[in-house]
Structures are given as structure tokens and as C-alpha cells.
CSV table of C-alpha atoms in Angstrom, one decimal:
chain,number,residue,atom,x,y,z
A,104,MET,CA,0.1,-21.0,13.1
A,105,PHE,CA,1.8,-17.6,11.7
A,106,CYS,CA,-1.3,-15.2,9.5
A,107,HIS,CA,-1.0,-11.8,8.1
A,108,ALA,CA,-4.0,-10.4,8.9
A,109,GLY,CA,-5.6,-10.0,5.6
A,110,ALA,CA,-3.1,-11.1,2.8
A,111,VAL,CA,-2.5,-15.1,3.4
A,112,CYS,CA,-1.8,-17.0,6.4
A,113,GLN,CA,0.3,-20.4,6.6
A,114,PHE,CA,-0.7,-23.5,7.8
A,115,GLY,CA,2.6,-25.6,8.1
A,116,GLU,CA,3.0,-27.0,4.5
A,117,GLY,CA,-0.3,-25.1,3.2
A,118,GLU,CA,-1.4,-22.0,2.6
A,119,GLY,CA,-5.2,-20.6,2.8
A,120,ARG,CA,-6.6,-17.0,1.8
A,121,ILE,CA,-7.4,-15.6,5.6
A,122,PRO,CA,-10.2,-13.4,6.0
A,123,GLY,CA,-9.3,-9.9,6.4
A,124,ALA,CA,-11.9,-7.3,7.8
A,125,GLY,CA,-15.5,-7.7,7.3
A,126,HIS,CA,-15.2,-12.0,6.3
A,127,SER,CA,-15.9,-14.3,8.3
A,128,VAL,CA,-15.7,-14.1,12.3
A,129,LEU,CA,-16.0,-17.2,13.3
A,130,PHE,CA,-12.9,-18.2,11.8
A,131,ARG,CA,-11.2,-15.2,13.7
A,132,GLN,CA,-12.3,-16.0,17.0
A,133,LYS,CA,-11.8,-19.8,16.8
A,134,ASN,CA,-8.6,-19.9,15.6
A,135,LYS,CA,-5.5,-19.5,17.7
A,136,MET,CA,-2.6,-18.0,16.0
A,137,ASP,CA,0.9,-18.0,17.9
A,138,LEU,CA,1.6,-14.4,15.6
A,139,ILE,CA,-0.1,-11.9,13.5
A,140,VAL,CA,0.9,-8.8,11.5
A,141,PHE,CA,-1.5,-6.2,10.5
A,142,PRO,CA,-0.4,-4.7,7.6
A,143,ASP,CA,-4.1,-2.5,8.6
A,144,HIS,CA,-6.1,-2.9,11.8
A,145,HIS,CA,-8.0,-5.4,11.6
A,146,TYR,CA,-10.5,-6.9,15.1
A,147,GLY,CA,-11.7,-9.6,15.5
A,148,PHE,CA,-9.3,-12.0,16.6
A,149,LEU,CA,-9.1,-14.0,19.7
A,150,PRO,CA,-7.3,-11.6,22.5
A,151,GLU,CA,-4.3,-13.5,23.6
A,152,CYS,CA,-3.7,-13.8,19.9
A,153,PRO,CA,0.7,-11.8,20.0
A,154,LYS,CA,-0.7,-9.0,17.5
A,155,ILE,CA,2.4,-6.9,15.9
A,156,TYR,CA,1.6,-4.2,13.8
A,157,ILE,CA,3.5,-3.2,11.2
A,158,GLY,CA,1.5,-0.6,8.3
A,159,HIS,CA,2.7,-0.7,4.5
A,160,GLY,CA,4.0,1.8,2.9
A,161,LEU,CA,6.3,5.2,4.5
A,162,SER,CA,3.9,7.0,6.4
A,163,THR,CA,3.8,9.3,8.9
A,164,SER,CA,0.2,8.4,9.9
A,165,ARG,CA,-2.8,10.6,9.3
A,166,ILE,CA,-5.8,12.1,10.8
A,167,VAL,CA,-9.2,10.1,9.3
A,168,ASP,CA,-12.9,11.3,11.6
A,169,GLY,CA,-9.8,13.6,14.2
A,170,ASP,CA,-8.2,10.8,15.4
A,171,ASP,CA,-4.9,9.8,14.4
A,172,TYR,CA,-5.1,6.6,12.1
A,173,VAL,CA,-2.5,4.0,14.0
A,174,PHE,CA,-2.2,6.2,17.3
A,175,GLY,CA,-5.3,6.8,18.5
A,176,ARG,CA,-9.0,5.0,19.0
A,177,ARG,CA,-8.8,1.9,16.3
A,178,ALA,CA,-5.2,0.3,17.8
A,179,TYR,CA,-7.7,-0.1,20.5
A,180,ASP,CA,-10.0,-3.4,21.4
A,181,GLU,CA,-13.8,-3.0,22.5
A,182,ARG,CA,-12.4,-3.1,25.7
A,183,GLY,CA,-10.3,0.0,25.9
A,184,GLN,CA,-6.8,-2.8,25.7
A,185,MET,CA,-4.1,-2.1,23.4
A,186,ILE,CA,-4.1,-4.1,20.2
A,187,TYR,CA,-0.8,-5.1,19.8
A,188,ARG,CA,2.1,-6.1,21.6
A,189,LYS,CA,4.8,-3.8,19.4
A,190,ILE,CA,4.4,-1.6,16.2
A,191,PHE,CA,6.9,-1.1,14.2
A,192,TRP,CA,8.4,1.7,12.6
A,193,PRO,CA,10.5,2.4,10.2
A,194,SER,CA,11.5,6.5,11.5
A,195,GLU,CA,13.3,7.8,14.6
A,196,PHE,CA,11.6,11.1,13.9
A,197,VAL,CA,7.3,9.5,13.9
A,198,ALA,CA,8.2,7.4,17.7
A,199,GLU,CA,10.6,10.6,18.6
A,200,GLN,CA,7.0,12.9,17.7
A,201,VAL,CA,4.4,10.3,19.3
A,202,GLN,CA,6.9,9.6,22.4
A,203,GLU,CA,6.5,13.1,23.6
A,204,LYS,CA,2.5,13.8,22.5
A,205,LEU,CA,1.4,10.3,22.7
A,206,PRO,CA,3.6,8.9,25.3
A,207,GLN,CA,0.2,6.1,26.5
A,208,PHE,CA,2.6,4.2,23.0
A,209,THR,CA,5.5,4.5,23.9
A,210,PRO,CA,6.2,1.1,25.3
A,211,PHE,CA,4.9,-0.5,22.0
A,212,ILE,CA,7.0,1.2,19.2
A,213,LYS,CA,9.8,-0.5,18.1
A,214,VAL,CA,11.5,1.3,15.7
A,215,THR,CA,12.8,-0.9,13.1
A,216,GLY,CA,13.6,1.0,9.6
A,217,SER,CA,12.4,0.4,6.6
A,218,LEU,CA,13.9,-3.7,4.5
A,219,LEU,CA,11.7,-2.5,1.5
A,220,LEU,CA,13.9,1.3,1.9
A,221,ASP,CA,17.0,-0.7,1.9
A,222,ALA,CA,16.5,-3.9,-1.0
A,223,MET,CA,15.2,-0.2,-3.6
A,224,PRO,CA,18.3,0.5,-4.9
A,225,SER,CA,18.4,-2.6,-6.7
A,226,LEU,CA,14.8,-3.3,-7.6
A,227,VAL,CA,16.2,-3.1,-12.0
A,228,SER,CA,19.7,-3.6,-12.1
A,229,ASP,CA,18.6,-2.6,-16.0
A,230,ARG,CA,16.3,0.2,-17.2
A,231,GLU,CA,16.6,-0.2,-20.1
A,232,LYS,CA,16.2,-4.0,-20.4
A,233,GLU,CA,12.8,-3.7,-18.7
A,234,LEU,CA,11.8,-0.8,-20.5
A,235,LYS,CA,11.9,-2.9,-22.7
A,236,ARG,CA,9.9,-5.8,-21.6
A,237,LEU,CA,6.7,-4.0,-21.1
A,238,GLY,CA,7.1,-2.5,-24.4
A,239,LEU,CA,8.6,1.2,-23.1
A,240,ASP,CA,10.7,2.8,-25.1
A,241,PRO,CA,14.1,3.5,-23.7
A,242,ALA,CA,14.9,6.8,-25.4
A,243,LYS,CA,11.2,9.0,-24.1
A,244,LYS,CA,11.1,10.1,-20.5
A,245,THR,CA,9.1,7.4,-18.2
A,246,VAL,CA,6.4,9.1,-17.1
A,247,LEU,CA,5.0,7.0,-14.0
A,248,ILE,CA,1.0,7.9,-13.4
A,249,ALA,CA,0.1,6.5,-9.3
A,250,SER,CA,-3.9,6.8,-8.0
A,251,THR,CA,-5.1,6.4,-4.8
A,252,TRP,CA,-8.8,5.4,-4.9
A,253,ARG,CA,-10.9,7.8,-3.3
A,254,GLU,CA,-13.6,10.0,-5.0
A,255,GLU,CA,-10.3,12.6,-4.6
A,256,SER,CA,-7.8,9.5,-6.0
A,257,LEU,CA,-6.7,10.8,-9.2
A,258,ILE,CA,-8.1,8.0,-11.5
A,259,GLN,CA,-12.0,8.4,-10.1
A,260,SER,CA,-11.3,11.7,-10.4
A,261,SER,CA,-9.9,11.8,-14.0
A,262,ALA,CA,-10.0,9.1,-15.5
A,263,MET,CA,-12.0,10.1,-18.6
A,264,ASP,CA,-9.9,13.2,-19.2
A,265,LEU,CA,-6.4,10.9,-18.7
A,266,ALA,CA,-8.7,8.8,-21.1
A,267,ARG,CA,-8.7,11.4,-23.8
A,268,GLU,CA,-5.3,12.9,-23.4
A,269,LEU,CA,-3.4,9.7,-23.2
A,270,PRO,CA,-2.3,9.5,-27.1
A,271,SER,CA,-0.8,13.0,-27.7
A,272,VAL,CA,1.1,12.0,-24.2
A,273,LEU,CA,2.1,8.4,-25.5
A,274,ALA,CA,3.3,10.9,-28.3
A,275,GLN,CA,5.8,12.4,-26.3
A,276,TYR,CA,6.7,10.2,-22.9
A,277,ASN,CA,6.0,6.7,-22.0
A,278,VAL,CA,3.9,6.1,-19.7
A,279,ILE,CA,2.7,3.7,-16.9
A,280,LEU,CA,-0.3,3.5,-15.3
A,281,SER,CA,-0.7,2.0,-11.6
A,282,ILE,CA,-3.8,1.9,-10.2
A,283,HIS,CA,-4.8,1.0,-6.3
A,284,LEU,CA,-6.4,-2.5,-5.2
A,285,ASN,CA,-9.5,-0.5,-4.2
A,286,ASN,CA,-10.5,1.2,-7.8
A,287,PHE,CA,-11.8,-1.8,-9.2
A,288,THR,CA,-14.0,-2.8,-6.4
A,289,LYS,CA,-15.0,1.0,-5.0
A,290,GLY,CA,-16.0,4.3,-6.1
A,291,LYS,CA,-16.7,5.4,-10.1
A,292,ILE,CA,-15.6,2.3,-12.6
A,293,GLU,CA,-16.8,4.0,-15.7
A,294,TRP,CA,-12.9,3.5,-16.4
A,295,GLN,CA,-11.8,0.1,-16.1
A,296,GLY,CA,-13.7,-0.5,-19.4
A,297,TYR,CA,-11.6,1.6,-21.8
A,298,LEU,CA,-8.5,2.0,-20.0
A,299,ALA,CA,-8.6,-2.5,-19.7
A,300,GLN,CA,-7.9,-2.4,-24.0
A,301,VAL,CA,-5.5,0.4,-24.0
A,302,LYS,CA,-3.8,-1.0,-26.4
A,303,HIS,CA,-1.6,2.1,-27.4
A,304,LYS,CA,1.8,1.8,-28.1
A,305,ASN,CA,4.9,2.9,-24.6
A,306,PHE,CA,2.1,2.5,-22.0
A,307,TYR,CA,1.5,-0.1,-19.3
A,308,ARG,CA,-0.8,-0.4,-17.1
A,309,ILE,CA,0.6,-2.6,-13.9
A,310,ASP,CA,-1.5,-5.6,-13.5
A,311,PRO,CA,-3.6,-6.1,-9.4
A,312,THR,CA,-1.0,-8.9,-9.1
A,313,GLU,CA,2.5,-7.4,-9.9
A,314,TYR,CA,4.9,-5.5,-7.1
A,315,VAL,CA,5.0,-1.5,-8.3
A,316,TYR,CA,7.7,-0.5,-6.6
A,317,PRO,CA,10.1,-2.2,-9.0
A,318,PHE,CA,8.7,0.5,-11.5
A,319,LEU,CA,9.5,3.6,-9.7
A,320,PRO,CA,12.7,3.1,-10.8
A,321,LEU,CA,11.9,3.6,-14.3
A,322,ALA,CA,10.4,6.7,-13.7
A,323,ASP,CA,11.8,9.9,-15.5
A,324,LEU,CA,8.6,11.7,-13.6
A,325,LEU,CA,5.8,10.5,-10.6
A,326,VAL,CA,2.4,12.0,-11.4
A,327,MET,CA,0.3,11.2,-8.1
A,328,ASP,CA,-2.2,12.2,-5.2
A,329,ILE,CA,-1.2,11.1,-1.7
A,330,THR,CA,0.2,7.8,-1.8
A,331,SER,CA,3.8,7.0,0.1
A,332,LEU,CA,5.1,5.6,-3.0
A,333,GLY,CA,6.1,9.6,-3.7
A,334,LEU,CA,8.3,8.7,-0.5
A,335,PHE,CA,10.7,5.9,-2.6
A,336,TYR,CA,10.1,7.7,-4.9
A,337,THR,CA,12.5,10.4,-3.6
A,338,ILE,CA,15.7,8.1,-2.9
A,339,PHE,CA,16.1,7.5,-7.0
């Protein structure tokens, strides 16, 4: 049994939704997986289940509540034992820094590169055709606005300003809007109803079910807050 924690778990020939943090502790404690792959920290799975941390995005980690988010206390269970067999990381530089400053992580960190980064140049083969498919004008410059989800994020702090200015911006540019999934369950949400009804020409809001990375090569300008999308965008 293979589990991608917090996402989809493969059971033989079928599929099922796996409870993530805050969901069924009973499920995690009673089901022994052959391998669990973590894009983020999740807890409560059986200690004997082998676990690999892969993170998500291109990140140098970050400090949260005074502690490194990846290479800190969150990587340990309640017994003080390392949760993961391996921590896969795309950057040799970060791995070297971790090995120098946090040597206790040296046996666990493994530099893998980024398969997503390798694949990105081929995500869009015909930019003009893709812009037309989205209802955008290939003759106009395209602005991609990408927001994370905390209170200080673009969408949480400036959504109504964006809504007011959007018509004048769209007179000159295409606009693609990417909103982090957590915005639909956390923080201020009064802007959601408005944005759901926006039907301006040359405007496309990325659906939460869509894969955001293929939209990056469509953008002439990326407007963002703190998100690793900016790191991926630099290759275009």
C-alpha cells in the first residue's frame, strides 16, 4: 500500500482519499503502508511505516515560530525520533548548508534535483494557441497574479482593490489569477463571490483543480507574494 500523505492513496487497483492532518487518526494508526510520501508534515501514522519527505515547490525552507520548518522539530515524532527515512531536496546548496549547520540531518537529506523543473520547458508547446484556448488575446501582454493564503497574502490583503482595478488593467493586458487552495477555507472570503462572477474579457482565473505550472510560460510578468512559483518562473 502506497500513500501520498494528505492526497491520494493507492490501494491495489482502486483509489481513495487519505485523511491528512486533522482527519482520521484511527485510519493512520491502523493502516500499515509500505511507503508514505509527504509533501508536508503529517503525523499519527504508524512508526514502522517507512516515510519520505519530498516537500512541495522549490524552497530553501523557512523559519516558523523560531524553528526551521523542514529541518527542525517538525521532522521528529513525539518520541524525539526522526520521522523520515529520507528528506529529498532539489538544491545542493541547501543540502550543504544543512549538513554544515544541522549535521544531525546529514544521514537523511538526499539531493534529487527537481523533476518538475526539468519538465517545465516542455509544458506549453504553443503559447499563442494556449492563450486563445483560455480566451486571452495573444497580441496583449499577459500578467499572472499568484497569491498564497495567509493574511498578508495578495488575495487576503488586496482582493477588493484588485476587483476594482481589474477592468482598467484588462483594457491593456491579459490577466491570469492564481489563488492558493487554502484561501477557500481560511481567512477573509467575502471576495470569493465577486471573483466567481467576473466575466471580463481577457481574464482567466485558474480553477483550484488545475495545475498552475503550465500557466507560467504564458506570463510576460509575474506578480506574486511569497511563493516558490517565482523560482520556477525564472527559467522562462
